[in-house]
């Protein structure tokens, strides 16, 4: 079961997407967790989170973005320009951050120069930066417009009943993910951080029904699995989007196990549910805009710090790695605040800046990680 999740997380395409396309299904890509999967699912489409792994050059990304900007959206554009995302029938871009907002305009411009770069359906959706009654109402209007365009372009109907069914399905999957994440945080954690990352990533790249069934089987098997964390340093990872299993492998090969995270490819994407008792669209607007654990949301730092502290206590972590993609102003700035406030509470922290995914410099990071773990080990010996 884990091998299937690893295979999906380690590549762009996968056998589930191939089978979906062969059966005549359509796929819509999105780069940020502020796009509700449930709307696309209710339309009979396969929601697919865009990633930039397997990138080996940024010749296209640098041409349209320039060099001094986050490499995550640049890698997505690079793969789109190379034809890697030719299986997409549509894409929706949001202003998750300023770099992600620019993906919309850069992708449109690149498609003028490189035929086939942009899928037939292409939509930009604005997302507010605050959680207030008026911003939730605005976001709901954006979702309504998104639904309307999907229905017109793909010739489908998104009814309230279908939307409610999709919400229930995604909630079921999130509950299972929370269960598995709680197992990871336990003293006898049965799953490595790299494998947990693979499980979470796979959910954004395969049909939800099959994914939820796979989660049920995984949760059952993990209850009987042997612990993998005994005698190892327990680490939590915080910060920028990270869908690279090698990054978690780098940490765990140094003698640790990642027992918790607060990232958008991880626990941040499944820790809360959509209210199934309310109007489906209103409930989605409320749930997705309430992702206050992303630093793009204004005035919510205390909530985010409380979430990090809660995860640190739940997982009994020995230290926190605060990582951000180079030129990520949001996570880079907030990680400085986290370091100050976590260290003040006696939680060892290390801040690192890295390039996204395949562009990551492993040698430098390994040296920093080894030094951090030596600090934690020395502190534990002194305490003992």
GROMACS .gro file of C-alpha atoms in nm, residues 13-333:
model
  321
   13UNK     CA    1   0.169   1.131  -1.382
   14UNK     CA    2   0.051   0.801  -1.238
   15UNK     CA    3  -0.151   0.495  -1.337
   16UNK     CA    4  -0.468   0.632  -1.178
   17UNK     CA    5  -0.456   0.946  -1.392
   18UNK     CA    6  -0.379   0.736  -1.700
   19UNK     CA    7  -0.678   0.511  -1.634
   20UNK     CA    8  -0.899   0.813  -1.568
   21UNK     CA    9  -0.803   0.964  -1.904
   22UNK     CA   10  -0.846   0.636  -2.092
   23UNK     CA   11  -1.201   0.614  -1.952
   24UNK     CA   12  -1.276   0.960  -2.094
   25UNK     CA   13  -1.238   1.151  -1.767
   26UNK     CA   14  -1.115   1.512  -1.751
   27UNK     CA   15  -0.842   1.644  -1.519
   28UNK     CA   16  -0.815   1.996  -1.374
   29UNK     CA   17  -0.493   2.108  -1.209
   30UNK     CA   18  -0.452   2.356  -0.925
   31UNK     CA   19  -0.139   2.476  -0.739
   32UNK     CA   20  -0.272   2.577  -0.396
   33UNK     CA   21  -0.491   2.434  -0.118
   34UNK     CA   22  -0.726   2.734  -0.133
   35UNK     CA   23  -0.898   2.573  -0.434
   36UNK     CA   24  -1.181   2.342  -0.317
   37UNK     CA   25  -1.134   1.992  -0.456
   38UNK     CA   26  -1.498   1.915  -0.378
   39UNK     CA   27  -1.628   2.151  -0.648
   40UNK     CA   28  -1.425   1.980  -0.920
   41UNK     CA   29  -1.512   1.637  -0.785
   42UNK     CA   30  -1.885   1.723  -0.787
   43UNK     CA   31  -1.844   1.820  -1.153
   44UNK     CA   32  -1.716   1.469  -1.233
   45UNK     CA   33  -1.361   1.600  -1.282
   46UNK     CA   34  -1.037   1.476  -1.128
   47UNK     CA   35  -0.876   1.747  -0.912
   48UNK     CA   36  -0.498   1.728  -0.948
   49UNK     CA   37  -0.256   1.940  -0.748
   50UNK     CA   38   0.019   2.085  -0.964
   51UNK     CA   39   0.376   2.010  -0.860
   52UNK     CA   40   0.720   2.079  -0.999
   53UNK     CA   41   0.913   1.763  -0.917
   54UNK     CA   42   1.126   1.604  -1.193
   55UNK     CA   43   1.231   1.951  -1.314
   56UNK     CA   44   1.590   1.949  -1.440
   57UNK     CA   45   1.611   2.300  -1.584
   58UNK     CA   46   1.443   2.638  -1.541
   59UNK     CA   47   1.501   2.767  -1.891
   60UNK     CA   48   1.129   2.839  -1.938
   61UNK     CA   49   1.055   2.933  -1.577
   62UNK     CA   50   1.336   3.188  -1.560
   63UNK     CA   51   1.237   3.336  -1.896
   64UNK     CA   52   0.890   3.437  -1.778
   65UNK     CA   53   0.933   3.472  -1.401
   66UNK     CA   54   1.291   3.594  -1.373
   67UNK     CA   55   1.551   3.447  -1.137
   68UNK     CA   56   1.471   3.620  -0.806
   69UNK     CA   57   1.143   3.451  -0.713
   70UNK     CA   58   1.015   3.132  -0.548
   71UNK     CA   59   1.113   2.826  -0.752
   72UNK     CA   60   0.789   2.634  -0.685
   73UNK     CA   61   0.566   2.811  -0.942
   74UNK     CA   62   0.862   2.838  -1.178
   75UNK     CA   63   0.900   2.460  -1.177
   76UNK     CA   64   0.528   2.421  -1.250
   77UNK     CA   65   0.554   2.657  -1.547
   78UNK     CA   66   0.868   2.480  -1.665
   79UNK     CA   67   0.689   2.145  -1.678
   80UNK     CA   68   0.384   2.300  -1.844
   81UNK     CA   69   0.608   2.449  -2.114
   82UNK     CA   70   0.783   2.116  -2.164
   83UNK     CA   71   0.452   1.937  -2.219
   84UNK     CA   72   0.462   1.735  -1.897
   85UNK     CA   73   0.114   1.862  -1.809
   86UNK     CA   74  -0.035   1.790  -2.150
   87UNK     CA   75  -0.283   1.553  -1.982
   88UNK     CA   76  -0.458   1.847  -1.813
   89UNK     CA   77  -0.797   1.953  -1.948
   90UNK     CA   78  -0.798   2.260  -1.729
   91UNK     CA   79  -0.616   2.459  -1.461
   92UNK     CA   80  -0.718   2.710  -1.197
   93UNK     CA   81  -0.470   2.951  -1.039
   94UNK     CA   82  -0.519   3.153  -0.721
   95UNK     CA   83  -0.328   3.426  -0.542
   96UNK     CA   84  -0.199   3.196  -0.272
   97UNK     CA   85   0.103   3.427  -0.259
   98UNK     CA   86   0.240   3.687  -0.498
   99UNK     CA   87   0.463   3.433  -0.672
  100UNK     CA   88   0.167   3.202  -0.722
  101UNK     CA   89  -0.046   3.492  -0.847
  102UNK     CA   90   0.216   3.558  -1.113
  103UNK     CA   91   0.185   3.198  -1.232
  104UNK     CA   92  -0.142   3.303  -1.395
  105UNK     CA   93   0.005   3.582  -1.608
  106UNK     CA   94   0.332   3.399  -1.680
  107UNK     CA   95   0.148   3.085  -1.789
  108UNK     CA   96  -0.077   3.288  -2.018
  109UNK     CA   97   0.223   3.465  -2.174
  110UNK     CA   98   0.422   3.143  -2.215
  111UNK     CA   99   0.123   2.986  -2.395
  112UNK     CA  100   0.143   3.262  -2.657
  113UNK     CA  101   0.502   3.162  -2.736
  114UNK     CA  102   0.490   2.785  -2.678
  115UNK     CA  103   0.185   2.617  -2.834
  116UNK     CA  104   0.010   2.366  -2.612
  117UNK     CA  105   0.142   2.509  -2.287
  118UNK     CA  106  -0.196   2.615  -2.149
  119UNK     CA  107  -0.489   2.368  -2.113
  120UNK     CA  108  -0.824   2.448  -2.283
  121UNK     CA  109  -0.989   2.556  -1.956
  122UNK     CA  110  -0.789   2.818  -1.766
  123UNK     CA  111  -0.930   3.014  -1.474
  124UNK     CA  112  -0.800   3.267  -1.222
  125UNK     CA  113  -0.972   3.287  -0.884
  126UNK     CA  114  -0.909   3.553  -0.622
  127UNK     CA  115  -0.882   3.450  -0.257
  128UNK     CA  116  -0.912   3.711   0.024
  129UNK     CA  117  -0.641   3.742   0.289
  130UNK     CA  118  -0.874   3.780   0.588
  131UNK     CA  119  -1.145   3.571   0.752
  132UNK     CA  120  -1.435   3.811   0.803
  133UNK     CA  121  -1.804   3.794   0.708
  134UNK     CA  122  -1.750   4.017   0.404
  135UNK     CA  123  -1.439   3.828   0.286
  136UNK     CA  124  -1.614   3.492   0.318
  137UNK     CA  125  -1.904   3.634   0.113
  138UNK     CA  126  -1.656   3.757  -0.150
  139UNK     CA  127  -1.483   3.420  -0.163
  140UNK     CA  128  -1.819   3.247  -0.201
  141UNK     CA  129  -1.887   3.469  -0.504
  142UNK     CA  130  -1.550   3.362  -0.647
  143UNK     CA  131  -1.643   2.998  -0.595
  144UNK     CA  132  -1.980   3.057  -0.761
  145UNK     CA  133  -1.806   3.204  -1.065
  146UNK     CA  134  -1.564   2.913  -1.073
  147UNK     CA  135  -1.852   2.664  -1.064
  148UNK     CA  136  -2.033   2.847  -1.341
  149UNK     CA  137  -1.729   2.840  -1.569
  150UNK     CA  138  -1.668   2.470  -1.501
  151UNK     CA  139  -2.029   2.387  -1.587
  152UNK     CA  140  -2.025   2.594  -1.906
  153UNK     CA  141  -1.690   2.467  -2.032
  154UNK     CA  142  -1.725   2.097  -1.948
  155UNK     CA  143  -2.101   2.072  -2.003
  156UNK     CA  144  -2.172   1.940  -1.654
  157UNK     CA  145  -2.411   2.027  -1.372
  158UNK     CA  146  -2.295   2.077  -1.015
  159UNK     CA  147  -2.603   2.029  -0.800
  160UNK     CA  148  -2.620   2.095  -0.423
  161UNK     CA  149  -2.669   1.722  -0.366
  162UNK     CA  150  -2.358   1.631  -0.564
  163UNK     CA  151  -2.161   1.897  -0.379
  164UNK     CA  152  -2.283   1.764  -0.044
  165UNK     CA  153  -2.182   1.410  -0.143
  166UNK     CA  154  -1.835   1.528  -0.242
  167UNK     CA  155  -1.798   1.715   0.087
  168UNK     CA  156  -1.891   1.401   0.282
  169UNK     CA  157  -1.639   1.194   0.084
  170UNK     CA  158  -1.354   1.439   0.138
  171UNK     CA  159  -1.440   1.474   0.507
  172UNK     CA  160  -1.420   1.095   0.543
  173UNK     CA  161  -1.074   1.097   0.388
  174UNK     CA  162  -0.956   1.381   0.611
  175UNK     CA  163  -1.073   1.195   0.923
  176UNK     CA  164  -0.868   0.894   0.816
  177UNK     CA  165  -0.565   1.114   0.752
  178UNK     CA  166  -0.599   1.266   1.099
  179UNK     CA  167  -0.612   0.913   1.243
  180UNK     CA  168  -0.294   0.813   1.059
  181UNK     CA  169  -0.125   1.141   1.154
  182UNK     CA  170  -0.211   1.079   1.519
  183UNK     CA  171  -0.047   0.737   1.490
  184UNK     CA  172   0.264   0.905   1.354
  185UNK     CA  173   0.270   1.144   1.651
  186UNK     CA  174   0.240   0.860   1.905
  187UNK     CA  175   0.541   0.724   2.099
  188UNK     CA  176   0.524   0.405   1.891
  189UNK     CA  177   0.486   0.575   1.553
  190UNK     CA  178   0.442   0.308   1.284
  191UNK     CA  179   0.511   0.531   0.981
  192UNK     CA  180   0.807   0.743   0.876
  193UNK     CA  181   0.776   1.109   0.785
  194UNK     CA  182   0.867   1.037   0.424
  195UNK     CA  183   0.591   0.777   0.397
  196UNK     CA  184   0.337   1.006   0.566
  197UNK     CA  185   0.427   1.276   0.315
  198UNK     CA  186   0.372   1.029   0.031
  199UNK     CA  187   0.030   0.936   0.172
  200UNK     CA  188  -0.078   1.302   0.194
  201UNK     CA  189   0.055   1.394  -0.151
  202UNK     CA  190  -0.114   1.096  -0.319
  203UNK     CA  191  -0.451   1.233  -0.212
  204UNK     CA  192  -0.413   1.522  -0.452
  205UNK     CA  193  -0.328   1.304  -0.751
  206UNK     CA  194  -0.572   1.012  -0.760
  207UNK     CA  195  -0.951   0.963  -0.764
  208UNK     CA  196  -1.089   1.033  -0.419
  209UNK     CA  197  -1.298   0.718  -0.388
  210UNK     CA  198  -0.997   0.495  -0.448
  211UNK     CA  199  -0.782   0.712  -0.223
  212UNK     CA  200  -1.026   0.691   0.069
  213UNK     CA  201  -1.049   0.313   0.035
  214UNK     CA  202  -0.669   0.293   0.033
  215UNK     CA  203  -0.652   0.505   0.349
  216UNK     CA  204  -0.887   0.265   0.527
  217UNK     CA  205  -0.659  -0.027   0.442
  218UNK     CA  206  -0.348   0.168   0.542
  219UNK     CA  207  -0.492   0.273   0.879
  220UNK     CA  208  -0.583  -0.089   0.952
  221UNK     CA  209  -0.237  -0.218   0.861
  222UNK     CA  210  -0.056   0.053   1.062
  223UNK     CA  211  -0.235  -0.054   1.380
  224UNK     CA  212  -0.041  -0.381   1.356
  225UNK     CA  213   0.287  -0.233   1.229
  226UNK     CA  214   0.611  -0.219   1.428
  227UNK     CA  215   0.733   0.115   1.569
  228UNK     CA  216   0.988   0.299   1.353
  229UNK     CA  217   1.087   0.582   1.589
  230UNK     CA  218   1.241   0.414   1.893
  231UNK     CA  219   1.579   0.559   1.979
  232UNK     CA  220   1.556   0.824   1.709
  233UNK     CA  221   1.533   1.201   1.734
  234UNK     CA  222   1.171   1.315   1.690
  235UNK     CA  223   1.141   1.609   1.452
  236UNK     CA  224   0.859   1.836   1.335
  237UNK     CA  225   0.890   2.016   1.001
  238UNK     CA  226   0.727   2.357   0.950
  239UNK     CA  227   0.716   2.605   0.662
  240UNK     CA  228   0.694   2.623   0.284
  241UNK     CA  229   0.527   2.374   0.052
  242UNK     CA  230   0.734   2.056   0.035
  243UNK     CA  231   0.633   1.760  -0.180
  244UNK     CA  232   0.983   1.613  -0.216
  245UNK     CA  233   1.020   1.280  -0.037
  246UNK     CA  234   1.398   1.313  -0.061
  247UNK     CA  235   1.388   1.610   0.176
  248UNK     CA  236   1.221   1.402   0.445
  249UNK     CA  237   1.458   1.117   0.360
  250UNK     CA  238   1.754   1.349   0.417
  251UNK     CA  239   1.627   1.425   0.767
  252UNK     CA  240   1.548   1.065   0.854
  253UNK     CA  241   1.871   0.922   0.716
  254UNK     CA  242   2.054   1.143   0.967
  255UNK     CA  243   1.901   0.947   1.254
  256UNK     CA  244   1.562   1.109   1.306
  257UNK     CA  245   1.197   1.048   1.229
  258UNK     CA  246   0.958   1.324   1.123
  259UNK     CA  247   0.667   1.277   1.362
  260UNK     CA  248   0.471   1.594   1.278
  261UNK     CA  249   0.440   1.877   1.026
  262UNK     CA  250   0.230   2.187   0.964
  263UNK     CA  251   0.274   2.216   0.587
  264UNK     CA  252   0.015   2.250   0.311
  265UNK     CA  253   0.117   1.917   0.153
  266UNK     CA  254   0.073   1.769   0.499
  267UNK     CA  255  -0.141   1.818   0.809
  268UNK     CA  256  -0.247   2.172   0.722
  269UNK     CA  257  -0.454   2.038   0.433
  270UNK     CA  258  -0.660   1.787   0.631
  271UNK     CA  259  -0.678   1.892   0.995
  272UNK     CA  260  -1.019   2.062   0.963
  273UNK     CA  261  -1.350   1.950   0.810
  274UNK     CA  262  -1.625   2.115   0.604
  275UNK     CA  263  -1.952   2.163   0.794
  276UNK     CA  264  -2.198   1.914   0.642
  277UNK     CA  265  -2.501   2.075   0.811
  278UNK     CA  266  -2.479   2.404   0.620
  279UNK     CA  267  -2.537   2.507   0.259
  280UNK     CA  268  -2.259   2.322   0.070
  281UNK     CA  269  -2.110   2.620  -0.111
  282UNK     CA  270  -2.121   2.845   0.196
  283UNK     CA  271  -1.963   2.570   0.405
  284UNK     CA  272  -1.681   2.528   0.151
  285UNK     CA  273  -1.616   2.902   0.146
  286UNK     CA  274  -1.595   2.905   0.525
  287UNK     CA  275  -1.374   2.599   0.550
  288UNK     CA  276  -1.122   2.686   0.281
  289UNK     CA  277  -1.089   3.054   0.369
  290UNK     CA  278  -1.037   2.957   0.733
  291UNK     CA  279  -0.698   2.807   0.642
  292UNK     CA  280  -0.551   3.060   0.883
  293UNK     CA  281  -0.253   2.830   0.930
  294UNK     CA  282  -0.107   2.960   0.602
  295UNK     CA  283   0.095   3.282   0.660
  296UNK     CA  284  -0.085   3.449   0.366
  297UNK     CA  285  -0.377   3.506   0.604
  298UNK     CA  286  -0.345   3.837   0.785
  299UNK     CA  287  -0.362   3.873   1.162
  300UNK     CA  288  -0.349   3.504   1.248
  301UNK     CA  289   0.005   3.453   1.375
  302UNK     CA  290  -0.105   3.365   1.729
  303UNK     CA  291  -0.336   3.096   1.589
  304UNK     CA  292  -0.053   2.953   1.380
  305UNK     CA  293   0.187   2.955   1.675
  306UNK     CA  294  -0.075   2.778   1.888
  307UNK     CA  295  -0.114   2.513   1.614
  308UNK     CA  296   0.263   2.453   1.598
  309UNK     CA  297   0.283   2.427   1.979
  310UNK     CA  298  -0.011   2.187   1.983
  311UNK     CA  299   0.153   1.961   1.723
  312UNK     CA  300   0.487   1.981   1.905
  313UNK     CA  301   0.329   1.874   2.234
  314UNK     CA  302   0.115   1.602   2.075
  315UNK     CA  303   0.415   1.448   1.897
  316UNK     CA  304   0.667   1.497   2.181
  317UNK     CA  305   0.911   1.629   1.925
  318UNK     CA  306   1.273   1.696   2.023
  319UNK     CA  307   1.316   1.981   1.777
  320UNK     CA  308   1.162   2.176   1.491
  321UNK     CA  309   1.304   2.233   1.143
  322UNK     CA  310   1.173   2.564   1.007
  323UNK     CA  311   1.229   2.549   0.632
  324UNK     CA  312   1.132   2.782   0.351
  325UNK     CA  313   1.186   2.796  -0.023
  326UNK     CA  314   1.433   3.069  -0.119
  327UNK     CA  315   1.257   3.403  -0.181
  328UNK     CA  316   0.946   3.289   0.010
  329UNK     CA  317   0.878   3.610   0.202
  330UNK     CA  318   0.575   3.470   0.385
  331UNK     CA  319   0.727   3.160   0.538
  332UNK     CA  320   1.076   3.308   0.559
  333UNK     CA  321   0.955   3.598   0.773
   0.00000   0.00000   0.00000
